[in-house]
Amino acid sequence: MKILVTGGSGYIGSVTLARLLQAGHRVHVFDNLERGHREALPPGIPLTVGDLRDAAAIADTMAAVRPDAVMHFAAYALVGESMRQPELYFVNNVTGGINLLEAMRAAGVKQIVFSSSCATYGEPGSADIDESTLQSPTNPYGESKLIFEKMLRWYSGIHGFRTIALRYFNACGATETLGEDHADETHLIPLVLRVALGQSPHVKIFGDDYDTPDGTCIRDYVHVVDLAEAHLQALERGVTGAMNLGTGRGFSVKEVVEACRRVTGHPIPAIISPRRPGDPGRLVARAALAGEKLGWQPRFTEIDEIVATAWRWHQAHPHGYA
Ligand code: UDP
């Protein structure tokens, strides 16, 4: 198939792009390179440097490329930033999303695989989250993803689109060549590994008074390679609807820090700090649906193994792609 990939230079987009190419698909990347990295794209890959907020740019690209399907990764994805500047999230993720869907409709492109998020669920409590859990986001980032999911449902019902929203839990890990490099890094594993690299003195643990066994937040860490595999399967099988992508296992912040100590051999000092506003205590997926519909099973379920892949990448790229 020929796939138009928005946000192909980003963390999850670039790993999925590599998997698509490996599987023999043709790709065209549409990316503004604002938060992604040109270095994460294979040399010679067809690329339009453009912004989804520019309706004409995406419409022209869609008409020229005429892909069989779209994979849509391009979006802002920082919860904290969205709480300070919600407008960025609604303009980029929602308006940009409408421009993308309208470009598809005009060009007769009807299949889309969308990067959604467990942030669409908000704070559902202590039970594992399945796809029927109420979606009630607690920040504009999650809201922007949920709005796009809702648009997908209407475009599929009314315009006959084939749409799938993949709701990632905590994406992490790396391949040999592609990894996580955010200018404004907020994610736990890269921040802990920075300590092991000697780039920061300690990691902060945001709250140890949650209602969890060790008091720190529990998350479902899902490897980026497994996410890429799920995209490929969703695309090739033309599966529709929405599904969680997680391992079904939860690890606390303290457990992740311990894993990083084991993998790196570094003592990694940790300082208990105040809670980060908006952090739910526990977010763990029930991911049976992806197994049923895609035949998807995450290969990386052990936290040490996940951290080890990230550690290899960060050691080889101590300053990211720069
Ligand atoms: N976290 C932490 N210290 C950090 C960064 C994150 O204690 O420096 C915690 C955060 O409060 C959350 C978990 O680690 O409970 C995962 O955070 P991350 O930002 O990686 O992903 P999120 O779950 O917010 O999408």
Short mmCIF file of C-alpha atoms and ligand atoms in Angstrom, two decimals:
data_model
loop_
_atom_site.label_atom_id
_atom_site.label_comp_id
_atom_site.label_asym_id
_atom_site.label_seq_id
_atom_site.Cartn_x
_atom_site.Cartn_y
_atom_site.Cartn_z
CA MET A 1 0.00 0.00 0.00
CA LYS A 2 0.97 3.64 -0.29
CA ILE A 3 0.67 5.37 3.08
CA LEU A 4 0.73 9.08 3.85
CA VAL A 5 2.33 9.40 7.28
CA THR A 6 1.77 12.66 9.16
CA GLY A 7 4.36 13.24 11.86
CA GLY A 8 6.73 10.63 10.49
CA SER A 9 9.75 12.34 12.03
CA GLY A 10 8.44 12.04 15.58
CA TYR A 11 9.13 9.33 18.14
CA ILE A 12 6.34 6.85 17.41
CA GLY A 13 5.88 8.01 13.81
CA SER A 14 9.49 7.33 12.87
CA VAL A 15 9.54 3.83 14.37
CA THR A 16 6.28 2.98 12.62
CA LEU A 17 7.56 4.43 9.35
CA ALA A 18 10.58 2.13 9.52
CA ARG A 19 8.27 -0.84 10.14
CA LEU A 20 6.04 0.10 7.19
CA LEU A 21 9.05 0.23 4.89
CA GLN A 22 10.32 -3.08 6.22
CA ALA A 23 6.92 -4.61 5.43
CA GLY A 24 7.19 -3.40 1.84
CA HIS A 25 4.75 -0.50 1.90
CA ARG A 26 5.43 2.77 0.13
CA VAL A 27 5.30 5.91 2.23
CA HIS A 28 5.11 9.67 1.92
CA VAL A 29 5.79 11.78 5.00
CA PHE A 30 3.96 15.04 5.75
CA ASP A 31 5.66 16.78 8.64
CA ASN A 32 6.45 20.32 9.76
CA LEU A 33 9.66 19.12 11.50
CA GLU A 34 8.78 21.40 14.41
CA ARG A 35 9.14 18.83 17.18
CA GLY A 36 10.39 15.86 15.20
CA HIS A 37 13.79 15.21 13.68
CA ARG A 38 14.80 15.07 10.05
CA GLU A 39 17.56 12.68 11.20
CA ALA A 40 14.87 10.18 12.22
CA LEU A 41 13.74 9.85 8.59
CA PRO A 42 15.45 7.37 6.28
CA PRO A 43 17.53 9.14 3.63
CA GLY A 44 15.66 9.82 0.41
CA ILE A 45 12.20 9.25 1.86
CA PRO A 46 9.49 11.25 0.06
CA LEU A 47 8.81 14.18 2.38
CA THR A 48 6.57 17.24 2.25
CA VAL A 49 7.60 19.76 4.87
CA GLY A 50 4.20 21.19 5.66
CA ASP A 51 1.87 21.98 8.50
CA LEU A 52 -1.60 20.51 9.04
CA ARG A 53 -2.81 23.94 10.13
CA ASP A 54 -2.28 24.94 6.49
CA ALA A 55 -5.36 23.42 4.84
CA ALA A 56 -4.09 24.00 1.32
CA ALA A 57 -0.73 22.35 2.05
CA ILE A 58 -2.25 19.07 3.22
CA ALA A 59 -4.97 19.15 0.53
CA ASP A 60 -2.39 19.62 -2.22
CA THR A 61 -0.17 16.87 -0.81
CA MET A 62 -3.09 14.45 -0.46
CA ALA A 63 -4.21 15.14 -4.03
CA ALA A 64 -0.71 14.70 -5.39
CA VAL A 65 0.21 11.58 -3.41
CA ARG A 66 -3.20 9.84 -3.56
CA PRO A 67 -2.34 7.35 -0.80
CA ASP A 68 -4.34 4.22 -0.04
CA ALA A 69 -4.42 5.19 3.62
CA VAL A 70 -3.21 7.74 6.14
CA MET A 71 -1.38 7.20 9.40
CA HIS A 72 -1.82 10.27 11.54
CA PHE A 73 0.83 10.91 14.21
CA ALA A 74 1.35 14.66 13.84
CA ALA A 75 0.16 16.40 17.00
CA TYR A 76 1.27 18.19 20.14
CA ALA A 77 1.48 15.73 23.01
CA LEU A 78 2.49 17.45 26.24
CA VAL A 79 -0.12 17.36 29.00
CA GLY A 80 1.51 20.15 31.03
CA GLU A 81 1.82 22.47 28.05
CA SER A 82 -1.82 21.83 27.18
CA MET A 83 -2.85 22.97 30.65
CA ARG A 84 -1.06 26.29 30.09
CA GLN A 85 -1.83 26.82 26.40
CA PRO A 86 -4.95 24.84 25.47
CA GLU A 87 -5.31 26.84 22.27
CA LEU A 88 -2.18 25.22 20.84
CA TYR A 89 -3.82 21.83 21.26
CA PHE A 90 -7.18 22.75 19.79
CA VAL A 91 -5.67 24.58 16.83
CA ASN A 92 -3.00 22.02 15.98
CA ASN A 93 -4.62 18.73 16.97
CA VAL A 94 -8.24 19.56 16.17
CA THR A 95 -8.12 22.16 13.37
CA GLY A 96 -5.15 20.37 11.85
CA GLY A 97 -7.12 17.14 12.15
CA ILE A 98 -10.14 18.61 10.35
CA ASN A 99 -7.86 19.83 7.57
CA LEU A 100 -6.47 16.32 7.26
CA LEU A 101 -9.89 14.66 7.11
CA GLU A 102 -11.15 17.19 4.58
CA ALA A 103 -8.06 16.68 2.43
CA MET A 104 -8.75 12.93 2.55
CA ARG A 105 -12.41 13.40 1.65
CA ALA A 106 -11.57 15.64 -1.29
CA ALA A 107 -9.03 13.13 -2.59
CA GLY A 108 -11.24 10.08 -1.96
CA VAL A 109 -8.87 8.61 0.64
CA LYS A 110 -10.91 6.78 3.24
CA GLN A 111 -8.69 4.75 5.53
CA ILE A 112 -6.95 6.29 8.53
CA VAL A 113 -5.04 4.91 11.51
CA PHE A 114 -4.95 7.49 14.30
CA SER A 115 -2.59 7.97 17.26
CA SER A 116 -4.92 8.36 20.19
CA SER A 117 -4.12 8.16 23.86
CA CYS A 118 -5.14 6.78 27.21
CA ALA A 119 -5.32 10.49 28.14
CA THR A 120 -8.80 10.38 26.58
CA TYR A 121 -9.96 8.38 29.63
CA GLY A 122 -8.98 10.97 32.24
CA GLU A 123 -8.84 9.52 35.76
CA PRO A 124 -10.92 6.39 35.66
CA GLY A 125 -9.89 5.08 39.09
CA SER A 126 -8.08 1.92 40.11
CA ALA A 127 -9.60 -0.66 37.76
CA ASP A 128 -7.88 -1.67 34.53
CA ILE A 129 -9.09 0.39 31.59
CA ASP A 130 -10.91 -1.21 28.69
CA GLU A 131 -12.39 0.43 25.63
CA SER A 132 -15.81 0.81 27.24
CA THR A 133 -14.38 2.84 30.14
CA LEU A 134 -15.91 6.33 30.12
CA GLN A 135 -13.74 8.81 28.24
CA SER A 136 -13.56 11.97 30.32
CA PRO A 137 -10.23 13.74 29.75
CA THR A 138 -8.73 15.91 32.46
CA ASN A 139 -6.56 18.05 30.21
CA PRO A 140 -6.79 19.76 26.80
CA TYR A 141 -4.33 17.30 25.26
CA GLY A 142 -6.61 14.35 26.03
CA GLU A 143 -9.65 16.39 25.01
CA SER A 144 -8.11 17.22 21.63
CA LYS A 145 -7.48 13.51 21.01
CA LEU A 146 -11.02 12.63 22.05
CA ILE A 147 -12.52 15.30 19.76
CA PHE A 148 -10.62 13.83 16.84
CA GLU A 149 -11.80 10.32 17.76
CA LYS A 150 -15.37 11.60 17.70
CA MET A 151 -14.87 13.20 14.30
CA LEU A 152 -13.55 9.88 13.04
CA ARG A 153 -16.72 8.14 14.18
CA TRP A 154 -18.91 10.61 12.27
CA TYR A 155 -16.73 10.50 9.16
CA SER A 156 -16.93 6.72 9.17
CA GLY A 157 -20.69 6.66 9.75
CA ILE A 158 -21.55 9.35 7.23
CA HIS A 159 -18.71 9.38 4.70
CA GLY A 160 -17.82 5.69 4.79
CA PHE A 161 -14.30 6.19 6.18
CA ARG A 162 -12.51 3.19 7.68
CA THR A 163 -11.03 4.57 10.87
CA ILE A 164 -9.18 3.17 13.84
CA ALA A 165 -8.08 5.05 16.95
CA LEU A 166 -5.17 3.38 18.73
CA ARG A 167 -5.10 4.51 22.35
CA TYR A 168 -1.50 4.24 23.53
CA PHE A 169 -0.60 3.93 27.15
CA ASN A 170 2.97 5.00 28.09
CA ALA A 171 5.07 4.71 24.94
CA CYS A 172 8.72 3.99 25.71
CA GLY A 173 11.83 2.17 24.55
CA ALA A 174 13.84 2.47 21.35
CA THR A 175 15.17 0.59 18.36
CA GLU A 176 18.89 0.47 17.58
CA THR A 177 18.61 3.68 15.57
CA LEU A 178 15.40 5.45 16.63
CA GLY A 179 14.52 6.73 20.07
CA GLU A 180 12.88 9.35 22.22
CA ASP A 181 14.27 12.88 21.84
CA HIS A 182 12.01 15.69 22.99
CA ALA A 183 13.37 19.23 23.35
CA ASP A 184 11.21 19.62 26.44
CA GLU A 185 11.52 16.15 27.98
CA THR A 186 8.90 15.33 30.59
CA HIS A 187 8.78 11.54 30.38
CA LEU A 188 9.98 9.36 33.19
CA ILE A 189 12.32 6.86 31.53
CA PRO A 190 14.39 9.36 29.48
CA LEU A 191 14.65 11.63 32.52
CA VAL A 192 15.87 8.79 34.72
CA LEU A 193 18.38 7.72 32.08
CA ARG A 194 19.73 11.27 31.91
CA VAL A 195 20.84 10.81 35.51
CA ALA A 196 22.65 7.61 34.56
CA LEU A 197 24.33 9.51 31.71
CA GLY A 198 25.56 12.10 34.21
CA GLN A 199 23.44 14.82 32.62
CA SER A 200 21.39 15.55 35.71
CA PRO A 201 22.08 14.91 39.39
CA HIS A 202 18.87 13.15 40.37
CA VAL A 203 15.36 12.29 39.29
CA LYS A 204 12.29 13.65 41.01
CA ILE A 205 9.56 11.24 41.99
CA PHE A 206 6.30 13.14 41.70
CA GLY A 207 4.40 12.06 44.78
CA ASP A 208 4.68 9.00 47.03
CA ASP A 209 1.30 9.36 48.70
CA TYR A 210 -0.90 7.83 46.01
CA ASP A 211 -3.20 4.94 46.82
CA THR A 212 -0.83 2.37 45.32
CA PRO A 213 1.33 -0.29 47.02
CA ASP A 214 4.48 1.87 47.20
CA GLY A 215 2.65 5.21 47.03
CA THR A 216 3.99 6.18 43.58
CA CYS A 217 2.00 6.32 40.34
CA ILE A 218 1.52 3.18 38.29
CA ARG A 219 1.62 3.21 34.49
CA ASP A 220 1.47 0.70 31.68
CA TYR A 221 4.73 1.05 29.73
CA VAL A 222 4.36 -0.16 26.15
CA HIS A 223 7.32 -0.47 23.81
CA VAL A 224 7.40 1.71 20.71
CA VAL A 225 8.28 -1.32 18.55
CA ASP A 226 5.10 -3.04 19.76
CA LEU A 227 3.12 0.12 18.98
CA ALA A 228 4.55 0.16 15.46
CA GLU A 229 3.56 -3.48 14.97
CA ALA A 230 -0.01 -2.72 16.03
CA HIS A 231 -0.21 0.10 13.47
CA LEU A 232 0.93 -2.21 10.73
CA GLN A 233 -1.59 -4.87 11.69
CA ALA A 234 -4.43 -2.34 12.00
CA LEU A 235 -3.60 -0.97 8.57
CA GLU A 236 -3.25 -4.28 6.79
CA ARG A 237 -6.36 -5.78 8.34
CA GLY A 238 -8.40 -2.60 7.84
CA VAL A 239 -9.68 -2.90 11.40
CA THR A 240 -12.04 -0.13 12.54
CA GLY A 241 -13.13 1.35 15.86
CA ALA A 242 -10.89 2.09 18.82
CA MET A 243 -8.56 0.00 20.90
CA ASN A 244 -6.11 0.21 23.75
CA LEU A 245 -2.45 -0.53 23.22
CA GLY A 246 -0.82 -1.46 26.50
CA THR A 247 0.78 -4.49 28.06
CA GLY A 248 -1.80 -4.94 30.80
CA ARG A 249 1.02 -4.71 33.36
CA GLY A 250 1.57 -1.75 35.62
CA PHE A 251 4.86 -0.52 37.09
CA SER A 252 5.22 2.17 39.73
CA VAL A 253 7.58 5.11 39.38
CA LYS A 254 9.81 3.54 42.04
CA GLU A 255 9.83 0.24 40.16
CA VAL A 256 10.87 2.03 36.97
CA VAL A 257 13.69 3.83 38.77
CA GLU A 258 14.82 0.50 40.27
CA ALA A 259 14.78 -1.08 36.81
CA CYS A 260 16.93 1.78 35.49
CA ARG A 261 19.39 1.23 38.35
CA ARG A 262 19.65 -2.48 37.52
CA VAL A 263 20.07 -1.88 33.78
CA THR A 264 22.55 1.00 33.99
CA GLY A 265 24.44 0.02 37.14
CA HIS A 266 24.16 3.67 38.23
CA PRO A 267 22.81 4.52 41.71
CA ILE A 268 20.38 7.12 40.24
CA PRO A 269 19.54 9.29 43.24
CA ALA A 270 15.81 9.99 43.50
CA ILE A 271 14.13 12.77 45.42
CA ILE A 272 10.54 12.52 46.54
CA SER A 273 8.81 15.66 45.26
CA PRO A 274 5.27 17.02 45.25
CA ARG A 275 2.66 15.44 43.01
CA ARG A 276 2.49 16.70 39.43
CA PRO A 277 -0.92 18.27 38.88
CA GLY A 278 -3.27 16.11 36.86
CA ASP A 279 -1.42 12.80 37.35
CA PRO A 280 -3.86 9.92 37.94
CA GLY A 281 -2.60 7.31 40.43
CA ARG A 282 -2.99 4.30 38.18
CA LEU A 283 -3.41 3.84 34.42
CA VAL A 284 -3.20 0.25 33.24
CA ALA A 285 -4.76 -1.09 30.07
CA ARG A 286 -6.89 -4.06 29.46
CA ALA A 287 -5.66 -4.75 25.95
CA ALA A 288 -7.54 -7.91 25.08
CA LEU A 289 -9.37 -6.25 22.19
CA ALA A 290 -6.13 -5.57 20.28
CA GLY A 291 -5.30 -9.24 20.74
CA GLU A 292 -8.67 -10.32 19.37
CA LYS A 293 -8.95 -7.88 16.48
CA LEU A 294 -5.31 -7.52 15.45
CA GLY A 295 -3.74 -10.67 16.80
CA TRP A 296 -1.47 -8.22 18.61
CA GLN A 297 0.60 -9.30 21.59
CA PRO A 298 3.28 -6.98 22.98
CA ARG A 299 6.69 -8.61 22.80
CA PHE A 300 8.18 -6.36 25.45
CA THR A 301 6.50 -6.90 28.81
CA GLU A 302 9.47 -6.88 31.20
CA ILE A 303 10.40 -3.41 32.38
CA ASP A 304 14.14 -4.18 32.48
CA GLU A 305 14.08 -5.27 28.86
CA ILE A 306 12.16 -2.13 27.85
CA VAL A 307 14.55 0.14 29.75
CA ALA A 308 17.55 -1.69 28.26
CA THR A 309 16.50 -0.76 24.72
CA ALA A 310 16.09 2.90 25.73
CA TRP A 311 19.42 2.84 27.58
CA ARG A 312 21.26 1.52 24.51
CA TRP A 313 19.80 4.32 22.40
CA HIS A 314 20.50 7.09 24.89
CA GLN A 315 24.08 5.89 25.34
CA ALA A 316 24.60 5.95 21.57
CA HIS A 317 22.78 9.33 21.29
CA PRO A 318 23.58 11.16 24.53
CA HIS A 319 22.33 14.42 23.02
CA GLY A 320 19.50 12.88 21.02
CA TYR A 321 19.55 13.35 17.27
CA ALA A 322 21.54 16.60 17.53
N1 UDP B 1 7.24 11.05 36.76
C1 UDP B 1 8.07 11.30 37.85
N2 UDP B 1 9.18 12.08 37.64
C2 UDP B 1 9.51 12.60 36.43
C3 UDP B 1 8.66 12.34 35.33
C4 UDP B 1 7.54 11.55 35.54
O1 UDP B 1 7.82 10.85 38.97
O2 UDP B 1 10.51 13.30 36.33
C5 UDP B 1 6.07 10.19 36.96
C6 UDP B 1 4.76 10.87 36.59
O3 UDP B 1 4.25 11.56 37.70
C7 UDP B 1 3.91 9.68 36.18
C8 UDP B 1 4.92 8.68 35.63
O4 UDP B 1 6.19 9.10 36.11
O5 UDP B 1 3.31 9.11 37.32
C9 UDP B 1 4.94 8.65 34.12
O6 UDP B 1 5.06 9.97 33.66
P1 UDP B 1 5.33 10.33 32.15
O7 UDP B 1 5.42 11.82 32.05
O8 UDP B 1 6.47 9.52 31.64
O9 UDP B 1 4.04 9.80 31.39
P2 UDP B 1 2.47 10.12 31.61
O10 UDP B 1 1.95 8.97 32.43
O11 UDP B 1 2.34 11.45 32.29
O12 UDP B 1 1.93 10.11 30.23
#
